[in-house]
Amino acid sequence: MAAMEIEEENPVKNISKKISCRNQQIKTLVSLIGQREQVAPPTLFLYGHTGTGKSLVINSLLQTRELPHVMVNCVECYNQRFMYEKILNKLQGLRSYMNDPDSYLKCDNMNDFIRMFRQVCEDRGLTKQTVYIVLDKAECLRDKEINILPAFLRLQELTHQNVCVVLMTEIVWEKFRTGTGYCEPYILNFPDYTKDEVLTILTEDRPEGCEADFYSMYLNLLLSVFHMVCRDLREIRYLASLNYDQYCQPIKTGDVLASDTRKLWKNIEPHLKKALQTVYLREVSSSQWEKAQQETEIGETPSLQGLSSRNHVELPYYSKYLLIAAYLASYNPAKTDRRFFARNSGKVDRRAKLIKKHERTSNHMLGPKQFPIDRLMAIFFSIVEGKVSPTANIFVQISSLVSLNMLGQVAGDDQIDTPKYKCLVSLEFIKSVSRTVGFDVLRYLYDFV
Amino acid sequence: VAETATPTIPGRCKPLSSPTSILEEARARLHVSAVPDSLPCRDKEFDDIYSFVESKILDGTGGCMYISGVPGTGKTATVREVTRALQQACDDGELPYFKYIEINGMKLTEPRQAYVQILKQLTKQKATPDHAADLLNKQFTTRGPRKETVVLLADELDLLWTRKQDVMYNIFDWPSHPHARLVVLAVANTMDLPERIMMKRVSSRLGLTRMTFQPYTFRQLQEIVVSRMKSLKAFDDDAIQLAARKVAAVSGDARRALDICRRATEITETMSPSKKANILVSTCHVDAALQEMFSSPKIVAIRSCAIQEKLFLRAIVAEFHRTGLEEAEFAKLYSQHISLCRFDDLQPPSTSELAGMCSRLGSIRLLLVEHGRNDLFMRVRLNVSQDDILYALKEKSGV
């Protein structure tokens, strides 16, 4: 009795040793899984945010105890057939690890799946022990055929086989329920790691030849910048590995001692702040970032050009004006057109203008409004310099702007005589476009007058 | 564990025993499958159909007849009765030989399978629907070295409807050909089916020979039950009358009346198992059977809900009263539920728990709910009337 307990206890301790800060969940799962031949709960529903160790815990649990299991990612199975065949063939290949086409099982509906699943379990001699089917990204199951999720939830009952389906997802169980109800699964939450836990986990995978205290000091500094905006373990781990060299730079050159935390902090802080705005938002890629770090080492000023700073597009002359006109039509109310674009604009009551300005909400807050093509052409002719004849060229440029996703057609393709559009570009973009043609767009925008 | 979870019908180990007591004998006679020799209360309809088909057989022509009536009025039974009588007459040599064919729209996987069925019964040939249609067309439209009259019963006609209506068209078109010698008896539930779903050229071929089976009146239902109970003293007269009147008031369905009487015999047996020999089914037994059949299960379901579920139903009614609409968002219902919990001094549930209750009530169709992915914006409607809920809940709290 005692020996068995020790034998059972060991894997748990082993796993807990490998995976830190998930003791509670591992304990629950181990007790639910129980012995090999014991009946496991029909369904386990594990949920938690990304990077909370769901897959890690269940994977290592099933692998270290060498339980028969199948892992399937539901995103890969856009068709129910792929899912069934994957499960069956993986289960079949559990022992042999060979995929010969003769024994490849074909299955395209749930009815066949249940029949063949029993068959495979019998063939493999798995009838006496629990078989685990782990479905990752289980939220995709909701969008598949309506019978899949309820059938998986009662697979144990339908197959008469000791099987446990493990669903892993990021969303709560309430968002799965529909129709005539399901067999309720056993729900287990994986909470987010706290700051201390993140620190413990990250200290474990420190680079070689680095003291734990020194590295945890570095992580402390890192978290003081990033923990406010990011709790994702993977992201923080990625940033930690990316910026560590920069942190160690002064020690390597001999400017600062390893114990002088203050100086190291002074050195790294602006760097991390900058990383927050560039690498974290994927404005620059990590390879660019590393290259820039090397450049600073040599003493050059790094030239970091983010993705969003490159919002400069080469457009034909009239297309630029058309885009500006579309932007003005989208963000200006139609009744102000006369004031902005007519030659002799009507006199604006100053007092009314002042009152209105306080009351109105910014059009830029509400998003672009649709406009007919007539208004676009009227504004275009009024802002463009020189005399432009409305040739086919001009109209083709409108449709090419639509295909570039700078304009959006609103009412569908069937409306040929007066199509309606929306302008889909940002204010920054239109500013840079109007700068190239020497047009002051802010003077014509109702929100900024 | 898993094997006992799915309910199944137990298998029959030994054969059915023949009835021993009066009540068992009554039950056997009251079974819907025990069709009597003659159908009471349908004499006129029987005569009409009989003379229609008989005249067609004697003349060697064809024709259509459309028979309608609500379920349980004896349409199919009467037509079968007619064909049985005709076959009898045929055997006696009073009529020339004819062939009887039956198709049922409900039993066909697809309307065009009707051709296959007809051909199979006519010639024992097997063919694809297209080929069968060709063969039948040839047989009915061309002069051949035949032949006997064919009587076709097309049951559940409305299911033979296709977009082009070619199946219905053909079935009604064949009898109008000079050499077809086909009599079609079309049976369906609604009286205005030809006007509603058939094209003009189909319904005109159907012709004007129509017959409607009226729902049974309570006297007729009483007669039906009494005729089956002939020379068997199992029922009180008032008991039969009560069952007949109740059924006639709702639907006039003979099957329903027979079922209620059968159930009443069972209730009688269970209520007094000791003196099995000479007990009569009385009005109180029939009344109990009627209660079982006609009373709404929703009220019972509401009464057997858990406390929090009842409270949730009450919260829904309160929210509907507040807004004056018949639909509410889950978030609003939640806040209403919380305040009701405060009034009743109960521990308020979390949103997850309440969502679970909501989906359970939705799954037993007391509520109509949307998919759970809308979570707080999920709209909830009642599938029972508000009065029913208040009645069911008040009864409980009043006691």
PDB file of N, CA, C and O in Angstrom, chain A residues 28-35 38-46 130-133 152-157 161-167 184-188, chain B residues 1:
ATOM      1  N   THR A  28      -4.875  18.624  -8.672  1.00  0.00           N
ATOM      2  CA  THR A  28      -6.264  18.322  -9.042  1.00  0.00           C
ATOM      3  C   THR A  28      -6.309  17.365 -10.214  1.00  0.00           C
ATOM      4  O   THR A  28      -7.076  16.393 -10.200  1.00  0.00           O
ATOM      5  N   LEU A  29      -5.489  17.649 -11.226  1.00  0.00           N
ATOM      6  CA  LEU A  29      -5.532  16.808 -12.424  1.00  0.00           C
ATOM      7  C   LEU A  29      -5.091  15.382 -12.109  1.00  0.00           C
ATOM      8  O   LEU A  29      -5.702  14.424 -12.586  1.00  0.00           O
ATOM      9  N   VAL A  30      -4.057  15.267 -11.293  1.00  0.00           N
ATOM     10  CA  VAL A  30      -3.564  13.926 -10.960  1.00  0.00           C
ATOM     11  C   VAL A  30      -4.631  13.149 -10.218  1.00  0.00           C
ATOM     12  O   VAL A  30      -4.881  11.980 -10.505  1.00  0.00           O
ATOM     13  N   SER A  31      -5.325  13.820  -9.323  1.00  0.00           N
ATOM     14  CA  SER A  31      -6.347  13.097  -8.575  1.00  0.00           C
ATOM     15  C   SER A  31      -7.541  12.768  -9.465  1.00  0.00           C
ATOM     16  O   SER A  31      -8.224  11.769  -9.241  1.00  0.00           O
ATOM     17  N   LEU A  32      -7.816  13.604 -10.465  1.00  0.00           N
ATOM     18  CA  LEU A  32      -8.913  13.299 -11.381  1.00  0.00           C
ATOM     19  C   LEU A  32      -8.547  12.137 -12.299  1.00  0.00           C
ATOM     20  O   LEU A  32      -9.375  11.292 -12.613  1.00  0.00           O
ATOM     21  N   ILE A  33      -7.305  12.136 -12.743  1.00  0.00           N
ATOM     22  CA  ILE A  33      -6.875  11.085 -13.663  1.00  0.00           C
ATOM     23  C   ILE A  33      -6.794   9.745 -12.964  1.00  0.00           C
ATOM     24  O   ILE A  33      -7.230   8.734 -13.495  1.00  0.00           O
ATOM     25  N   GLY A  34      -6.274   9.761 -11.758  1.00  0.00           N
ATOM     26  CA  GLY A  34      -6.244   8.544 -10.960  1.00  0.00           C
ATOM     27  C   GLY A  34      -5.376   7.464 -11.563  1.00  0.00           C
ATOM     28  O   GLY A  34      -4.426   7.739 -12.288  1.00  0.00           O
ATOM     29  N   GLN A  35      -5.755   6.232 -11.280  1.00  0.00           N
ATOM     30  CA  GLN A  35      -4.983   5.109 -11.800  1.00  0.00           C
ATOM     31  C   GLN A  35      -5.324   4.880 -13.254  1.00  0.00           C
ATOM     32  O   GLN A  35      -6.324   5.355 -13.760  1.00  0.00           O
ATOM     33  N   GLN A  38      -8.735   3.158 -13.716  1.00  0.00           N
ATOM     34  CA  GLN A  38      -9.902   3.794 -13.098  1.00  0.00           C
ATOM     35  C   GLN A  38     -10.646   4.640 -14.133  1.00  0.00           C
ATOM     36  O   GLN A  38     -10.045   5.115 -15.097  1.00  0.00           O
ATOM     37  N   VAL A  39     -11.951   4.807 -13.893  1.00  0.00           N
ATOM     38  CA  VAL A  39     -12.743   5.590 -14.844  1.00  0.00           C
ATOM     39  C   VAL A  39     -12.505   7.069 -14.567  1.00  0.00           C
ATOM     40  O   VAL A  39     -12.761   7.551 -13.472  1.00  0.00           O
ATOM     41  N   ALA A  40     -12.031   7.764 -15.579  1.00  0.00           N
ATOM     42  CA  ALA A  40     -11.785   9.202 -15.453  1.00  0.00           C
ATOM     43  C   ALA A  40     -13.077   9.944 -15.736  1.00  0.00           C
ATOM     44  O   ALA A  40     -14.002   9.370 -16.297  1.00  0.00           O
ATOM     45  N   PRO A  41     -13.173  11.221 -15.337  1.00  0.00           N
ATOM     46  CA  PRO A  41     -14.362  11.987 -15.714  1.00  0.00           C
ATOM     47  C   PRO A  41     -14.479  12.066 -17.242  1.00  0.00           C
ATOM     48  O   PRO A  41     -13.455  12.102 -17.924  1.00  0.00           O
ATOM     49  N   PRO A  42     -15.705  12.079 -17.770  1.00  0.00           N
ATOM     50  CA  PRO A  42     -15.870  12.034 -19.226  1.00  0.00           C
ATOM     51  C   PRO A  42     -15.218  13.228 -19.926  1.00  0.00           C
ATOM     52  O   PRO A  42     -14.659  13.085 -20.996  1.00  0.00           O
ATOM     53  N   THR A  43     -15.314  14.399 -19.317  1.00  0.00           N
ATOM     54  CA  THR A  43     -14.745  15.583 -19.953  1.00  0.00           C
ATOM     55  C   THR A  43     -14.079  16.474 -18.919  1.00  0.00           C
ATOM     56  O   THR A  43     -14.625  16.674 -17.842  1.00  0.00           O
ATOM     57  N   LEU A  44     -12.935  17.001 -19.287  1.00  0.00           N
ATOM     58  CA  LEU A  44     -12.280  18.033 -18.483  1.00  0.00           C
ATOM     59  C   LEU A  44     -12.238  19.287 -19.327  1.00  0.00           C
ATOM     60  O   LEU A  44     -11.931  19.235 -20.517  1.00  0.00           O
ATOM     61  N   PHE A  45     -12.570  20.398 -18.723  1.00  0.00           N
ATOM     62  CA  PHE A  45     -12.573  21.658 -19.451  1.00  0.00           C
ATOM     63  C   PHE A  45     -11.554  22.573 -18.779  1.00  0.00           C
ATOM     64  O   PHE A  45     -11.778  23.028 -17.657  1.00  0.00           O
ATOM     65  N   LEU A  46     -10.412  22.787 -19.424  1.00  0.00           N
ATOM     66  CA  LEU A  46      -9.364  23.625 -18.856  1.00  0.00           C
ATOM     67  C   LEU A  46      -9.396  24.971 -19.545  1.00  0.00           C
ATOM     68  O   LEU A  46      -9.340  25.035 -20.775  1.00  0.00           O
ATOM     69  N   THR A 130      -7.727   4.154 -19.395  1.00  0.00           N
ATOM     70  CA  THR A 130      -8.330   5.377 -19.884  1.00  0.00           C
ATOM     71  C   THR A 130      -7.541   5.927 -21.071  1.00  0.00           C
ATOM     72  O   THR A 130      -6.319   6.014 -21.016  1.00  0.00           O
ATOM     73  N   VAL A 131      -8.260   6.280 -22.127  1.00  0.00           N
ATOM     74  CA  VAL A 131      -7.648   6.916 -23.292  1.00  0.00           C
ATOM     75  C   VAL A 131      -7.981   8.398 -23.216  1.00  0.00           C
ATOM     76  O   VAL A 131      -9.114   8.772 -22.917  1.00  0.00           O
ATOM     77  N   TYR A 132      -6.991   9.243 -23.453  1.00  0.00           N
ATOM     78  CA  TYR A 132      -7.207  10.685 -23.352  1.00  0.00           C
ATOM     79  C   TYR A 132      -7.193  11.314 -24.736  1.00  0.00           C
ATOM     80  O   TYR A 132      -6.287  11.053 -25.530  1.00  0.00           O
ATOM     81  N   ILE A 133      -8.212  12.118 -25.010  1.00  0.00           N
ATOM     82  CA  ILE A 133      -8.239  12.903 -26.248  1.00  0.00           C
ATOM     83  C   ILE A 133      -8.146  14.359 -25.839  1.00  0.00           C
ATOM     84  O   ILE A 133      -9.046  14.882 -25.173  1.00  0.00           O
ATOM     85  N   PHE A 152     -18.683  14.846 -28.279  1.00  0.00           N
ATOM     86  CA  PHE A 152     -17.413  14.706 -27.567  1.00  0.00           C
ATOM     87  C   PHE A 152     -17.618  14.780 -26.063  1.00  0.00           C
ATOM     88  O   PHE A 152     -16.895  14.155 -25.306  1.00  0.00           O
ATOM     89  N   LEU A 153     -18.621  15.565 -25.646  1.00  0.00           N
ATOM     90  CA  LEU A 153     -18.849  15.706 -24.213  1.00  0.00           C
ATOM     91  C   LEU A 153     -19.388  14.420 -23.597  1.00  0.00           C
ATOM     92  O   LEU A 153     -19.283  14.223 -22.402  1.00  0.00           O
ATOM     93  N   ARG A 154     -20.016  13.572 -24.407  1.00  0.00           N
ATOM     94  CA  ARG A 154     -20.491  12.301 -23.849  1.00  0.00           C
ATOM     95  C   ARG A 154     -19.892  11.127 -24.599  1.00  0.00           C
ATOM     96  O   ARG A 154     -20.546  10.101 -24.795  1.00  0.00           O
ATOM     97  N   LEU A 155     -18.632  11.282 -24.959  1.00  0.00           N
ATOM     98  CA  LEU A 155     -17.972  10.233 -25.730  1.00  0.00           C
ATOM     99  C   LEU A 155     -17.828   8.958 -24.912  1.00  0.00           C
ATOM    100  O   LEU A 155     -17.931   7.855 -25.436  1.00  0.00           O
ATOM    101  N   GLN A 156     -17.593   9.127 -23.624  1.00  0.00           N
ATOM    102  CA  GLN A 156     -17.434   7.949 -22.764  1.00  0.00           C
ATOM    103  C   GLN A 156     -18.680   7.088 -22.784  1.00  0.00           C
ATOM    104  O   GLN A 156     -18.621   5.868 -22.894  1.00  0.00           O
ATOM    105  N   GLU A 157     -19.831   7.783 -22.729  1.00  0.00           N
ATOM    106  CA  GLU A 157     -21.102   7.076 -22.699  1.00  0.00           C
ATOM    107  C   GLU A 157     -21.414   6.457 -24.064  1.00  0.00           C
ATOM    108  O   GLU A 157     -21.939   5.341 -24.146  1.00  0.00           O
ATOM    109  N   GLN A 161     -16.389   3.129 -23.694  1.00  0.00           N
ATOM    110  CA  GLN A 161     -14.952   2.936 -23.565  1.00  0.00           C
ATOM    111  C   GLN A 161     -14.474   3.939 -22.529  1.00  0.00           C
ATOM    112  O   GLN A 161     -14.990   5.052 -22.440  1.00  0.00           O
ATOM    113  N   ASN A 162     -13.521   3.548 -21.755  1.00  0.00           N
ATOM    114  CA  ASN A 162     -13.008   4.434 -20.718  1.00  0.00           C
ATOM    115  C   ASN A 162     -12.180   5.531 -21.375  1.00  0.00           C
ATOM    116  O   ASN A 162     -10.987   5.387 -21.584  1.00  0.00           O
ATOM    117  N   VAL A 163     -12.842   6.625 -21.743  1.00  0.00           N
ATOM    118  CA  VAL A 163     -12.170   7.696 -22.483  1.00  0.00           C
ATOM    119  C   VAL A 163     -12.437   9.016 -21.783  1.00  0.00           C
ATOM    120  O   VAL A 163     -13.491   9.222 -21.195  1.00  0.00           O
ATOM    121  N   CYS A 164     -11.454   9.891 -21.817  1.00  0.00           N
ATOM    122  CA  CYS A 164     -11.595  11.208 -21.201  1.00  0.00           C
ATOM    123  C   CYS A 164     -11.223  12.255 -22.234  1.00  0.00           C
ATOM    124  O   CYS A 164     -10.133  12.223 -22.799  1.00  0.00           O
ATOM    125  N   VAL A 165     -12.143  13.161 -22.518  1.00  0.00           N
ATOM    126  CA  VAL A 165     -11.886  14.224 -23.486  1.00  0.00           C
ATOM    127  C   VAL A 165     -11.459  15.473 -22.722  1.00  0.00           C
ATOM    128  O   VAL A 165     -12.152  15.895 -21.800  1.00  0.00           O
ATOM    129  N   VAL A 166     -10.325  16.024 -23.075  1.00  0.00           N
ATOM    130  CA  VAL A 166      -9.835  17.228 -22.413  1.00  0.00           C
ATOM    131  C   VAL A 166      -9.963  18.388 -23.388  1.00  0.00           C
ATOM    132  O   VAL A 166      -9.391  18.350 -24.474  1.00  0.00           O
ATOM    133  N   LEU A 167     -10.767  19.380 -23.013  1.00  0.00           N
ATOM    134  CA  LEU A 167     -10.927  20.560 -23.860  1.00  0.00           C
ATOM    135  C   LEU A 167     -10.091  21.679 -23.277  1.00  0.00           C
ATOM    136  O   LEU A 167     -10.171  21.958 -22.084  1.00  0.00           O
ATOM    137  N   GLU A 184     -22.459  18.472 -18.723  1.00  0.00           N
ATOM    138  CA  GLU A 184     -21.530  19.469 -18.205  1.00  0.00           C
ATOM    139  C   GLU A 184     -20.171  18.829 -17.917  1.00  0.00           C
ATOM    140  O   GLU A 184     -20.103  17.743 -17.338  1.00  0.00           O
ATOM    141  N   PRO A 185     -19.087  19.482 -18.339  1.00  0.00           N
ATOM    142  CA  PRO A 185     -17.754  18.938 -18.067  1.00  0.00           C
ATOM    143  C   PRO A 185     -17.275  19.334 -16.675  1.00  0.00           C
ATOM    144  O   PRO A 185     -17.906  20.150 -15.997  1.00  0.00           O
ATOM    145  N   TYR A 186     -16.145  18.729 -16.268  1.00  0.00           N
ATOM    146  CA  TYR A 186     -15.485  19.192 -15.043  1.00  0.00           C
ATOM    147  C   TYR A 186     -14.625  20.393 -15.418  1.00  0.00           C
ATOM    148  O   TYR A 186     -13.746  20.291 -16.269  1.00  0.00           O
ATOM    149  N   ILE A 187     -14.888  21.541 -14.797  1.00  0.00           N
ATOM    150  CA  ILE A 187     -14.240  22.783 -15.222  1.00  0.00           C
ATOM    151  C   ILE A 187     -13.070  23.085 -14.296  1.00  0.00           C
ATOM    152  O   ILE A 187     -13.207  23.047 -13.072  1.00  0.00           O
ATOM    153  N   LEU A 188     -11.922  23.367 -14.891  1.00  0.00           N
ATOM    154  CA  LEU A 188     -10.724  23.680 -14.117  1.00  0.00           C
ATOM    155  C   LEU A 188     -10.109  24.950 -14.675  1.00  0.00           C
ATOM    156  O   LEU A 188      -9.858  25.049 -15.874  1.00  0.00           O
TER     157      LEU A 188
ATOM    158  N   VAL B   1     -20.862   1.848 -15.747  1.00  0.00           N
ATOM    159  CA  VAL B   1     -21.473   3.151 -15.464  1.00  0.00           C
ATOM    160  C   VAL B   1     -22.080   3.707 -16.739  1.00  0.00           C
ATOM    161  O   VAL B   1     -23.229   4.133 -16.786  1.00  0.00           O
TER     162      VAL B   1
END
